Coordinates of C-alpha atoms in Angstrom, one line a residue:
Chain A
M1 CA 0.0 0.0 0.0
A2 CA 1.4 3.4 -1.0
A3 CA 1.9 6.2 1.5
P4 CA -0.8 8.8 1.8
D5 CA 1.4 11.6 0.3
Q6 CA 2.2 9.3 -2.6
L7 CA -1.6 8.9 -3.3
D8 CA -2.0 12.6 -3.0
R9 CA 0.3 13.2 -6.0
L10 CA -2.0 11.4 -8.4
R11 CA -4.5 13.5 -10.4
V12 CA -7.4 11.5 -11.8
V13 CA -8.5 13.4 -14.9
L14 CA -11.9 12.7 -16.4
V15 CA -12.1 14.1 -20.0
A16 CA -15.5 15.1 -21.5
T17 CA -17.5 12.8 -19.2
R18 CA -21.2 12.8 -20.1
N19 CA -23.0 10.9 -17.4
P20 CA -23.2 12.3 -13.8
L21 CA -23.5 8.8 -12.4
N22 CA -20.1 8.0 -13.9
I23 CA -18.5 11.1 -12.4
G24 CA -20.0 10.1 -9.1
A25 CA -18.8 6.5 -9.4
A26 CA -15.3 7.6 -10.3
A27 CA -15.2 9.8 -7.3
R28 CA -16.5 7.1 -5.0
A29 CA -13.8 4.6 -6.2
M30 CA -11.1 7.3 -5.7
S31 CA -12.3 7.8 -2.1
N32 CA -12.4 4.0 -1.5
F33 CA -8.8 3.7 -2.5
G34 CA -7.5 7.0 -1.0
F35 CA -6.9 9.1 -4.1
L36 CA -8.6 12.4 -3.4
R37 CA -7.5 14.7 -6.3
L38 CA -10.0 14.8 -9.1
R39 CA -9.8 17.0 -12.2
V40 CA -12.4 17.2 -14.9
V41 CA -11.9 18.6 -18.4
Q42 CA -15.0 19.9 -20.3
P43 CA -17.6 17.7 -18.6
F44 CA -21.1 18.1 -19.7
D45 CA -21.9 21.1 -17.5
L46 CA -25.2 19.8 -16.2
A47 CA -23.7 16.3 -15.6
F48 CA -20.9 17.8 -13.5
R49 CA -23.3 20.0 -11.5
E50 CA -25.6 17.0 -10.8
A51 CA -22.8 14.7 -9.7
R52 CA -21.5 17.4 -7.4
S53 CA -24.7 18.0 -5.7
A54 CA -25.8 14.4 -5.5
V55 CA -26.7 13.1 -2.0
G56 CA -23.6 11.6 -0.4
A57 CA -21.2 13.0 -3.0
P58 CA -17.7 12.6 -1.5
G59 CA -15.9 15.8 -0.5
L60 CA -13.4 15.2 -3.3
L61 CA -16.1 15.7 -5.8
R62 CA -16.9 19.1 -4.4
D63 CA -13.2 20.0 -4.4
A64 CA -12.7 18.8 -8.0
E65 CA -10.9 21.2 -10.3
M66 CA -12.4 22.0 -13.6
F67 CA -10.3 22.7 -16.8
S68 CA -11.2 23.6 -20.3
T69 CA -8.3 21.8 -22.0
V70 CA -6.3 18.6 -21.3
A71 CA -3.1 20.7 -21.6
E72 CA -4.1 22.8 -18.6
A73 CA -5.3 19.8 -16.6
V74 CA -2.0 18.0 -16.8
A75 CA 0.3 21.1 -16.8
D76 CA 1.8 20.5 -13.3
C77 CA 2.3 16.7 -13.8
S78 CA 5.6 15.2 -14.9
L79 CA 4.1 11.9 -16.1
V80 CA 0.8 11.7 -18.0
V81 CA -0.7 8.3 -18.6
G82 CA -3.8 7.7 -20.8
T83 CA -6.1 4.8 -20.3
A84 CA -7.4 3.2 -23.4
A85 CA -9.1 0.1 -24.6
V86 CA -6.9 0.4 -27.7
G87 CA -8.3 -2.6 -29.5
S88 CA -7.8 -2.3 -33.2
R89 CA -7.1 1.5 -33.0
Q90 CA -3.7 2.7 -34.1
V91 CA -1.9 4.5 -31.4
E92 CA 1.5 6.2 -31.5
Q93 CA 2.4 5.8 -27.8
P94 CA 3.8 2.8 -26.1
V95 CA 1.0 0.7 -24.5
K96 CA 1.5 -1.1 -21.2
R97 CA -0.8 -3.6 -19.6
L98 CA -2.2 -2.3 -16.3
E99 CA -0.2 -4.8 -14.3
Q100 CA 3.0 -3.4 -15.9
G101 CA 2.1 0.2 -15.9
A102 CA 1.3 0.5 -12.2
G103 CA 4.9 0.0 -11.0
P104 CA 6.3 3.0 -13.0
I105 CA 3.4 5.1 -11.9
R106 CA 4.0 4.3 -8.2
T107 CA 7.7 4.9 -8.6
H108 CA 7.0 8.3 -10.1
L109 CA 4.5 9.2 -7.4
A110 CA 7.3 8.9 -4.8
D111 CA 8.2 12.5 -5.5
Q112 CA 6.4 13.7 -8.6
R113 CA 2.8 14.3 -9.7
V114 CA 1.2 11.9 -12.2
A115 CA -2.0 12.5 -14.2
L116 CA -4.1 9.5 -15.1
L117 CA -6.6 10.3 -17.9
F118 CA -9.9 8.6 -18.6
G119 CA -11.9 9.5 -21.8
S120 CA -15.6 9.9 -22.4
E121 CA -18.0 7.0 -22.2
K122 CA -18.6 6.9 -25.9
R123 CA -15.3 7.5 -27.6
G124 CA -12.6 7.3 -24.9
L125 CA -9.6 9.6 -25.3
S126 CA -9.2 11.4 -28.6
N127 CA -6.0 11.4 -30.5
D128 CA -5.5 14.9 -29.4
D129 CA -5.9 13.9 -25.8
L130 CA -3.6 11.0 -26.3
S131 CA -0.9 13.3 -27.6
Y132 CA -0.4 14.7 -24.1
C133 CA 0.3 11.2 -22.8
H134 CA 3.8 9.7 -22.2
W135 CA 2.3 6.2 -22.6
L136 CA -1.0 4.4 -22.4
M137 CA -2.3 1.8 -20.1
R138 CA -4.6 -0.9 -21.0
I139 CA -6.9 -2.9 -18.7
P140 CA -6.6 -6.6 -19.7
T141 CA -10.2 -7.1 -20.9
R142 CA -11.3 -9.6 -23.4
T143 CA -10.9 -8.5 -27.0
E144 CA -14.5 -9.6 -27.6
H145 CA -15.7 -7.0 -25.1
D146 CA -13.0 -4.5 -24.3
S147 CA -15.0 -1.4 -23.5
M148 CA -15.4 -0.9 -19.8
N149 CA -17.8 1.2 -17.8
L150 CA -16.0 4.4 -16.8
G151 CA -16.5 4.1 -13.1
Q152 CA -15.4 0.4 -13.2
A153 CA -12.3 1.3 -15.2
V154 CA -11.3 3.9 -12.7
A155 CA -11.9 1.5 -9.8
V156 CA -9.7 -1.3 -11.4
C157 CA -6.8 1.1 -12.2
L158 CA -6.8 2.7 -8.8
Y159 CA -7.0 -0.8 -7.1
E160 CA -3.9 -1.9 -9.1
L161 CA -2.1 1.3 -7.9
I162 CA -2.7 0.5 -4.2
R163 CA -2.4 -3.2 -4.6
T164 CA 0.1 -4.9 -2.4
D165 CA 2.1 -7.7 -3.8
V166 CA 1.8 -11.0 -2.1
T167 CA 3.7 -14.1 -2.8
P168 CA 1.9 -17.3 -1.9
R169 CA 4.7 -18.3 0.5
S170 CA 4.4 -15.2 2.6
E171 CA 0.6 -15.4 2.8
P172 CA -0.1 -15.0 6.5
R173 CA -2.7 -17.2 8.1
L174 CA -5.2 -14.5 8.8
E175 CA -7.0 -14.6 12.1
S176 CA -7.0 -18.4 12.1
P177 CA -6.9 -19.8 15.6
A178 CA -4.3 -22.3 16.8
P179 CA -4.5 -25.7 15.2
A180 CA -5.5 -28.5 17.6
H181 CA -2.8 -30.5 19.3
A182 CA -2.6 -34.2 18.9
E183 CA -4.0 -34.9 22.3
E184 CA -7.0 -32.7 21.6
L185 CA -7.5 -34.7 18.4
D186 CA -7.2 -37.9 20.3
R187 CA -9.7 -36.8 22.9
M188 CA -12.1 -35.9 20.1
A189 CA -11.5 -39.2 18.3
Q190 CA -12.1 -41.1 21.5
S191 CA -15.3 -39.2 22.1
L192 CA -16.5 -40.0 18.6
L193 CA -15.5 -43.7 18.9
V194 CA -17.5 -44.2 22.1
A195 CA -20.5 -42.5 20.5
L196 CA -20.2 -44.8 17.5
A197 CA -19.8 -47.9 19.6
V198 CA -22.9 -47.0 21.7
S199 CA -24.9 -46.3 18.6
G200 CA -24.1 -49.6 17.0
Y201 CA -22.2 -48.0 14.1
T202 CA -19.1 -50.1 15.0
K203 CA -19.7 -53.7 14.0
P204 CA -18.2 -56.4 16.3
G205 CA -14.7 -57.3 15.1
T206 CA -14.2 -54.0 13.3
E207 CA -13.2 -52.0 16.4
I208 CA -9.6 -51.6 15.5
A209 CA -10.3 -50.8 11.9
T210 CA -12.8 -48.2 12.9
E211 CA -10.4 -46.7 15.4
E212 CA -7.8 -46.3 12.8
K213 CA -10.3 -44.9 10.3
V214 CA -11.5 -42.3 12.8
R215 CA -7.9 -41.3 13.8
R216 CA -7.0 -40.7 10.2
L217 CA -10.3 -38.9 9.6
V218 CA -9.9 -36.4 12.4
R219 CA -6.4 -35.5 11.2
R220 CA -7.7 -34.6 7.8
L221 CA -10.2 -32.1 9.2
N222 CA -7.8 -29.2 9.7
L223 CA -9.2 -28.6 13.2
N224 CA -8.4 -25.8 15.5
S225 CA -8.4 -26.3 19.3
S226 CA -11.8 -24.6 19.8
D227 CA -13.5 -26.6 17.1
A228 CA -12.0 -29.9 18.4
E229 CA -13.4 -29.1 21.8
T230 CA -16.8 -28.2 20.4
L231 CA -17.0 -31.5 18.5
T232 CA -15.8 -33.5 21.5
G233 CA -18.6 -32.0 23.5
M234 CA -21.2 -32.8 20.8
F235 CA -20.1 -36.4 20.6
A236 CA -20.1 -36.8 24.4
K237 CA -23.7 -35.6 24.4
M238 CA -24.8 -37.9 21.6
R239 CA -23.1 -40.8 23.3
R240 CA -25.0 -40.2 26.5
A241 CA -28.2 -40.0 24.6
G242 CA -27.4 -43.2 22.8
A243 CA -26.6 -45.0 26.0
R244 CA -29.8 -44.0 27.8
D245 CA -31.8 -46.9 26.5
Chain B
M1 CA -4.5 -14.9 -17.8
A2 CA -6.5 -17.9 -16.8
A3 CA -7.7 -20.5 -19.3
P4 CA -11.3 -20.1 -20.6
D5 CA -12.6 -23.2 -19.0
Q6 CA -11.1 -22.1 -15.7
L7 CA -13.1 -18.8 -15.9
D8 CA -16.2 -20.9 -16.8
R9 CA -16.1 -22.6 -13.4
L10 CA -16.7 -19.4 -11.5
R11 CA -20.2 -18.5 -10.4
V12 CA -20.7 -14.8 -9.6
V13 CA -23.6 -14.8 -7.2
L14 CA -25.5 -11.5 -6.5
V15 CA -27.6 -11.8 -3.4
A16 CA -30.6 -9.5 -2.9
T17 CA -29.4 -6.9 -5.4
R18 CA -31.8 -3.9 -5.5
N19 CA -30.7 -1.7 -8.3
P20 CA -31.0 -2.9 -11.9
L21 CA -28.0 -0.6 -12.9
N22 CA -25.8 -2.6 -10.5
I23 CA -26.9 -5.9 -11.9
G24 CA -26.1 -4.6 -15.4
A25 CA -22.8 -3.2 -14.3
A26 CA -21.8 -6.5 -12.6
A27 CA -22.7 -8.4 -15.8
R28 CA -20.7 -5.9 -17.9
A29 CA -17.6 -6.4 -15.8
M30 CA -18.0 -10.1 -16.0
S31 CA -18.2 -9.9 -19.8
N32 CA -15.1 -7.6 -19.9
F33 CA -13.1 -10.1 -18.0
G34 CA -14.5 -13.3 -19.5
F35 CA -16.6 -14.7 -16.6
L36 CA -20.0 -15.6 -18.1
R37 CA -21.9 -17.4 -15.4
L38 CA -24.1 -15.2 -13.3
R39 CA -26.5 -16.3 -10.6
V40 CA -28.9 -14.1 -8.7
V41 CA -30.5 -14.8 -5.4
Q42 CA -33.8 -13.1 -4.6
P43 CA -33.2 -9.9 -6.6
F44 CA -35.8 -7.3 -6.5
D45 CA -38.0 -8.8 -9.2
L46 CA -38.5 -5.6 -11.2
A47 CA -34.8 -4.7 -11.0
F48 CA -33.8 -8.0 -12.4
R49 CA -36.4 -7.8 -15.2
E50 CA -35.2 -4.3 -16.1
A51 CA -31.6 -5.2 -16.1
R52 CA -32.3 -8.2 -18.3
S53 CA -34.2 -6.3 -20.9
A54 CA -31.9 -3.2 -20.9
V55 CA -30.6 -2.2 -24.3
G56 CA -27.2 -3.8 -24.9
A57 CA -27.5 -6.2 -21.9
P58 CA -24.8 -8.8 -22.4
G59 CA -26.0 -12.4 -23.2
L60 CA -24.8 -13.6 -19.8
L61 CA -27.5 -11.5 -18.2
R62 CA -30.2 -13.1 -20.2
D63 CA -28.7 -16.5 -19.3
A64 CA -28.4 -15.7 -15.6
E65 CA -29.9 -18.3 -13.2
M66 CA -32.2 -17.2 -10.5
F67 CA -32.4 -18.9 -7.1
S68 CA -34.5 -18.3 -4.0
T69 CA -31.8 -19.2 -1.4
V70 CA -28.0 -18.9 -1.1
A71 CA -27.9 -22.6 -0.3
E72 CA -29.3 -23.6 -3.7
A73 CA -27.2 -21.0 -5.6
V74 CA -24.0 -22.5 -4.2
A75 CA -25.0 -26.2 -4.0
D76 CA -22.8 -27.4 -6.8
C77 CA -19.7 -25.4 -5.8
S78 CA -17.0 -26.8 -3.6
L79 CA -15.5 -23.4 -2.6
V80 CA -17.8 -20.5 -1.6
V81 CA -16.2 -17.1 -1.0
G82 CA -18.1 -14.1 0.3
T83 CA -17.0 -10.6 -0.3
A84 CA -17.3 -8.2 2.6
A85 CA -16.2 -4.8 3.7
V86 CA -15.9 -6.3 7.1
G87 CA -14.8 -3.0 8.8
S88 CA -15.8 -3.1 12.4
R89 CA -18.2 -6.0 12.0
Q90 CA -17.4 -9.2 13.8
V91 CA -17.2 -12.2 11.4
E92 CA -16.6 -15.8 12.3
Q93 CA -14.9 -16.8 9.0
P94 CA -11.3 -16.2 8.1
V95 CA -10.8 -13.0 6.0
K96 CA -8.2 -12.7 3.2
R97 CA -7.3 -9.6 1.4
L98 CA -8.2 -9.7 -2.3
E99 CA -4.6 -10.1 -3.3
Q100 CA -4.3 -13.1 -1.1
G101 CA -7.6 -14.7 -1.9
A102 CA -7.3 -14.7 -5.7
G103 CA -4.5 -17.3 -5.8
P104 CA -6.5 -20.0 -3.9
I105 CA -9.6 -19.2 -6.0
R106 CA -7.7 -19.6 -9.2
T107 CA -6.1 -22.8 -8.0
H108 CA -9.5 -24.2 -7.1
L109 CA -11.0 -23.2 -10.5
A110 CA -8.4 -25.4 -12.2
D111 CA -10.8 -28.3 -11.7
Q112 CA -13.6 -27.2 -9.3
R113 CA -16.5 -24.8 -9.3
V114 CA -16.2 -21.7 -7.1
A115 CA -19.0 -19.4 -6.0
L116 CA -18.1 -15.7 -5.4
L117 CA -20.9 -13.9 -3.4
F118 CA -21.7 -10.2 -3.4
G119 CA -24.4 -8.9 -1.0
S120 CA -27.0 -6.2 -1.4
E121 CA -26.0 -2.5 -1.9
K122 CA -27.3 -1.5 1.5
R123 CA -26.2 -4.2 3.9
G124 CA -23.8 -6.5 2.1
L125 CA -24.1 -10.2 2.9
S126 CA -26.1 -11.2 6.0
N127 CA -24.7 -13.4 8.7
D128 CA -26.9 -16.2 7.3
D129 CA -25.4 -15.7 3.8
L130 CA -21.9 -15.6 5.3
S131 CA -22.4 -18.9 7.1
Y132 CA -22.4 -20.6 3.7
C133 CA -18.9 -19.2 2.9
H134 CA -15.6 -21.0 3.5
W135 CA -13.9 -17.7 3.9
L136 CA -14.3 -14.0 3.1
M137 CA -12.5 -11.7 0.8
R138 CA -11.9 -8.1 1.5
I139 CA -11.0 -5.4 -1.1
P140 CA -8.3 -3.3 0.5
T141 CA -10.2 0.0 0.7
R142 CA -9.6 2.8 3.2
T143 CA -11.1 2.3 6.6
E144 CA -12.5 5.8 6.3
H145 CA -14.6 4.8 3.3
D146 CA -14.7 1.0 2.9
S147 CA -18.1 0.6 1.2
M148 CA -17.7 0.1 -2.5
N149 CA -20.3 0.4 -5.3
L150 CA -21.4 -3.1 -6.2
G151 CA -20.5 -3.0 -9.9
Q152 CA -17.1 -1.6 -9.0
A153 CA -16.5 -4.3 -6.4
V154 CA -17.3 -7.0 -8.9
A155 CA -15.0 -5.4 -11.5
V156 CA -12.1 -5.2 -9.0
C157 CA -12.5 -8.8 -7.8
L158 CA -12.7 -10.2 -11.3
Y159 CA -9.8 -8.2 -12.5
E160 CA -7.7 -9.6 -9.6
L161 CA -8.7 -13.1 -10.7
I162 CA -7.5 -12.7 -14.3
R163 CA -4.6 -10.5 -13.4
T164 CA -1.2 -11.7 -14.7
D165 CA 1.8 -11.4 -12.5
V166 CA 4.5 -9.4 -14.1
T167 CA 6.9 -11.8 -12.7
P168 CA 5.1 -15.1 -13.3
R169 CA 5.1 -17.5 -10.4
S170 CA 4.0 -21.1 -10.3
E171 CA 1.4 -22.2 -7.9
P172 CA 1.9 -25.7 -6.9
R173 CA -1.2 -27.8 -6.8
L174 CA -1.3 -30.3 -4.0
E175 CA -2.6 -33.8 -4.7
S176 CA -5.7 -34.0 -2.7
P177 CA -9.1 -35.7 -3.2
A178 CA -12.0 -33.7 -4.5
P179 CA -13.3 -31.3 -1.9
A180 CA -16.9 -31.7 -0.7
H181 CA -19.6 -29.6 -2.5
A182 CA -21.8 -27.3 -0.6
E183 CA -24.7 -29.7 -0.8
E184 CA -22.7 -32.5 0.7
L185 CA -21.7 -30.2 3.5
D186 CA -25.3 -29.2 4.0
R187 CA -26.4 -32.8 4.1
M188 CA -23.7 -33.5 6.7
A189 CA -24.6 -30.4 8.7
Q190 CA -28.2 -31.4 8.7
S191 CA -27.4 -34.9 9.8
L192 CA -25.3 -33.5 12.7
L193 CA -28.0 -31.0 13.7
V194 CA -30.7 -33.7 13.9
A195 CA -28.4 -35.8 16.1
L196 CA -27.7 -32.8 18.3
A197 CA -31.4 -32.0 18.6
V198 CA -32.3 -35.6 19.5
S199 CA -29.5 -35.8 22.0
G200 CA -30.6 -32.7 23.8
Y201 CA -27.4 -30.7 22.9
T202 CA -29.5 -28.0 21.3
K203 CA -31.2 -26.0 23.9
P204 CA -34.7 -24.6 23.1
G205 CA -34.5 -21.2 21.6
T206 CA -30.9 -21.7 20.3
E207 CA -31.9 -23.7 17.2
I208 CA -31.0 -21.0 14.7
A209 CA -27.7 -20.0 16.4
T210 CA -26.7 -23.7 16.6
E211 CA -27.6 -24.1 12.9
E212 CA -25.4 -21.2 11.9
K213 CA -22.6 -22.4 14.2
V214 CA -22.7 -25.9 12.7
R215 CA -22.8 -24.5 9.1
R216 CA -19.7 -22.4 9.8
L217 CA -18.0 -25.3 11.6
V218 CA -18.4 -27.8 8.8
R219 CA -17.0 -25.3 6.3
R220 CA -13.8 -25.0 8.4
L221 CA -13.2 -28.7 8.3
N222 CA -11.6 -28.9 4.9
L223 CA -13.7 -32.0 4.0
N224 CA -13.5 -34.0 0.9
S225 CA -16.6 -35.7 -0.5
S226 CA -15.8 -39.1 0.9
D227 CA -15.1 -37.9 4.5
A228 CA -18.3 -35.8 4.4
E229 CA -20.3 -38.9 3.4
T230 CA -18.6 -40.9 6.2
L231 CA -19.5 -38.4 8.8
T232 CA -23.0 -38.0 7.5
G233 CA -23.5 -41.7 8.0
M234 CA -22.0 -41.6 11.5
F235 CA -24.3 -38.8 12.6
A236 CA -27.3 -40.6 11.1
K237 CA -26.5 -43.7 13.1
M238 CA -26.0 -41.7 16.3
R239 CA -29.3 -39.9 15.8
R240 CA -31.2 -43.2 15.4
A241 CA -29.5 -44.5 18.6
G242 CA -30.4 -41.3 20.4
A243 CA -34.0 -41.4 19.2
R244 CA -34.6 -45.0 20.3
D245 CA -35.5 -44.2 23.8

């Protein structure tokens, strides 16, 4: 996860957005992931006013800066990255997949401002908009359906920026309680075996085979101490019920 | 990027979704990333019909399966993962960050079906819904604003599932027997619950709490199909013994 002042150096720039719901959705995703600097370039005026005044609009939407050109909106940024579905379209700039582009952006944000541009719902960024970009970033969608909803595209890009790399080996066992010790497992197995014997599950002559079967079974169960105790109690209760008659 | 038949084993399950735009947005993100199997549980009827008939609705929305309970919607899946903001709420299940959860889900999808659950816009997944989940997955949002828009949450989770590591790593697959499906777990839980009721373990008035406790417990047990069947048989036998008197 990036440091707060690193996040604060990103400018999310929405160019010619038409739908107020999409402006609101972009702002919400920004707030979710901790990027609070929104810039809009020539939004449909009504759309922007509506999004701004929507109930529950995050503060960052009210603080959004409005520009009339892309040039002005990115003027104070030293890296400008455009997002594009690309597809069959010819582009002049280098294109990086989102997974590959996030690293360089994060590095840059360590001490420099970065602008991340998103185009209009219908046509994306124009060639003129793209000409302000150092490179383009592509979300790895299917070629059969590569056009993403604007708010979702913003969410996915920002998530990748704050994403923490995890290698499977270092995966911590989150909030999982202590595994049961062998003696707790044996106590539970014993409790289950007595309940089985009392119930008639264990056929005469199969006692040893059943005991081994149960011992292996309880070891496959991935039990923690607390669950082992719970089950031991359950079996004890069932045994007493079975023995009553 | 995962193989197509791997993607085809994921069931995206929307529980009690209210807004047709959100159902449509979830379907669009699914189509963008190549996951085509949508299930809905008790959607607001009108919302679902509206989303289905919207202009440009992807085919997967028309093919969506409707269920009246979470249990039915996940019955044929052997791994059930709930998405949750968690926050201050107490949950019983282990919680993994999205970056950590995606690996195990992908591994499972290599030969098994996985259900990924998303709750309603207002309240997320209920405790009852969560009790069907093996574990929960949390998108790493800010604690100050952790509630995501539904369509954006779906997009971010699915992106993480198809995301390609820049430095590829191999995920070893352990040789292990087929994990139990949800309906096998439910059958076993049911068998245990009846045995507990007959034995007097379940106190009057605690039936629902016991049921949820047992449902969570059986999902922690890492059961394969054969062990689940063995235990179901054991509990059935104990129940009959307990009921004899």
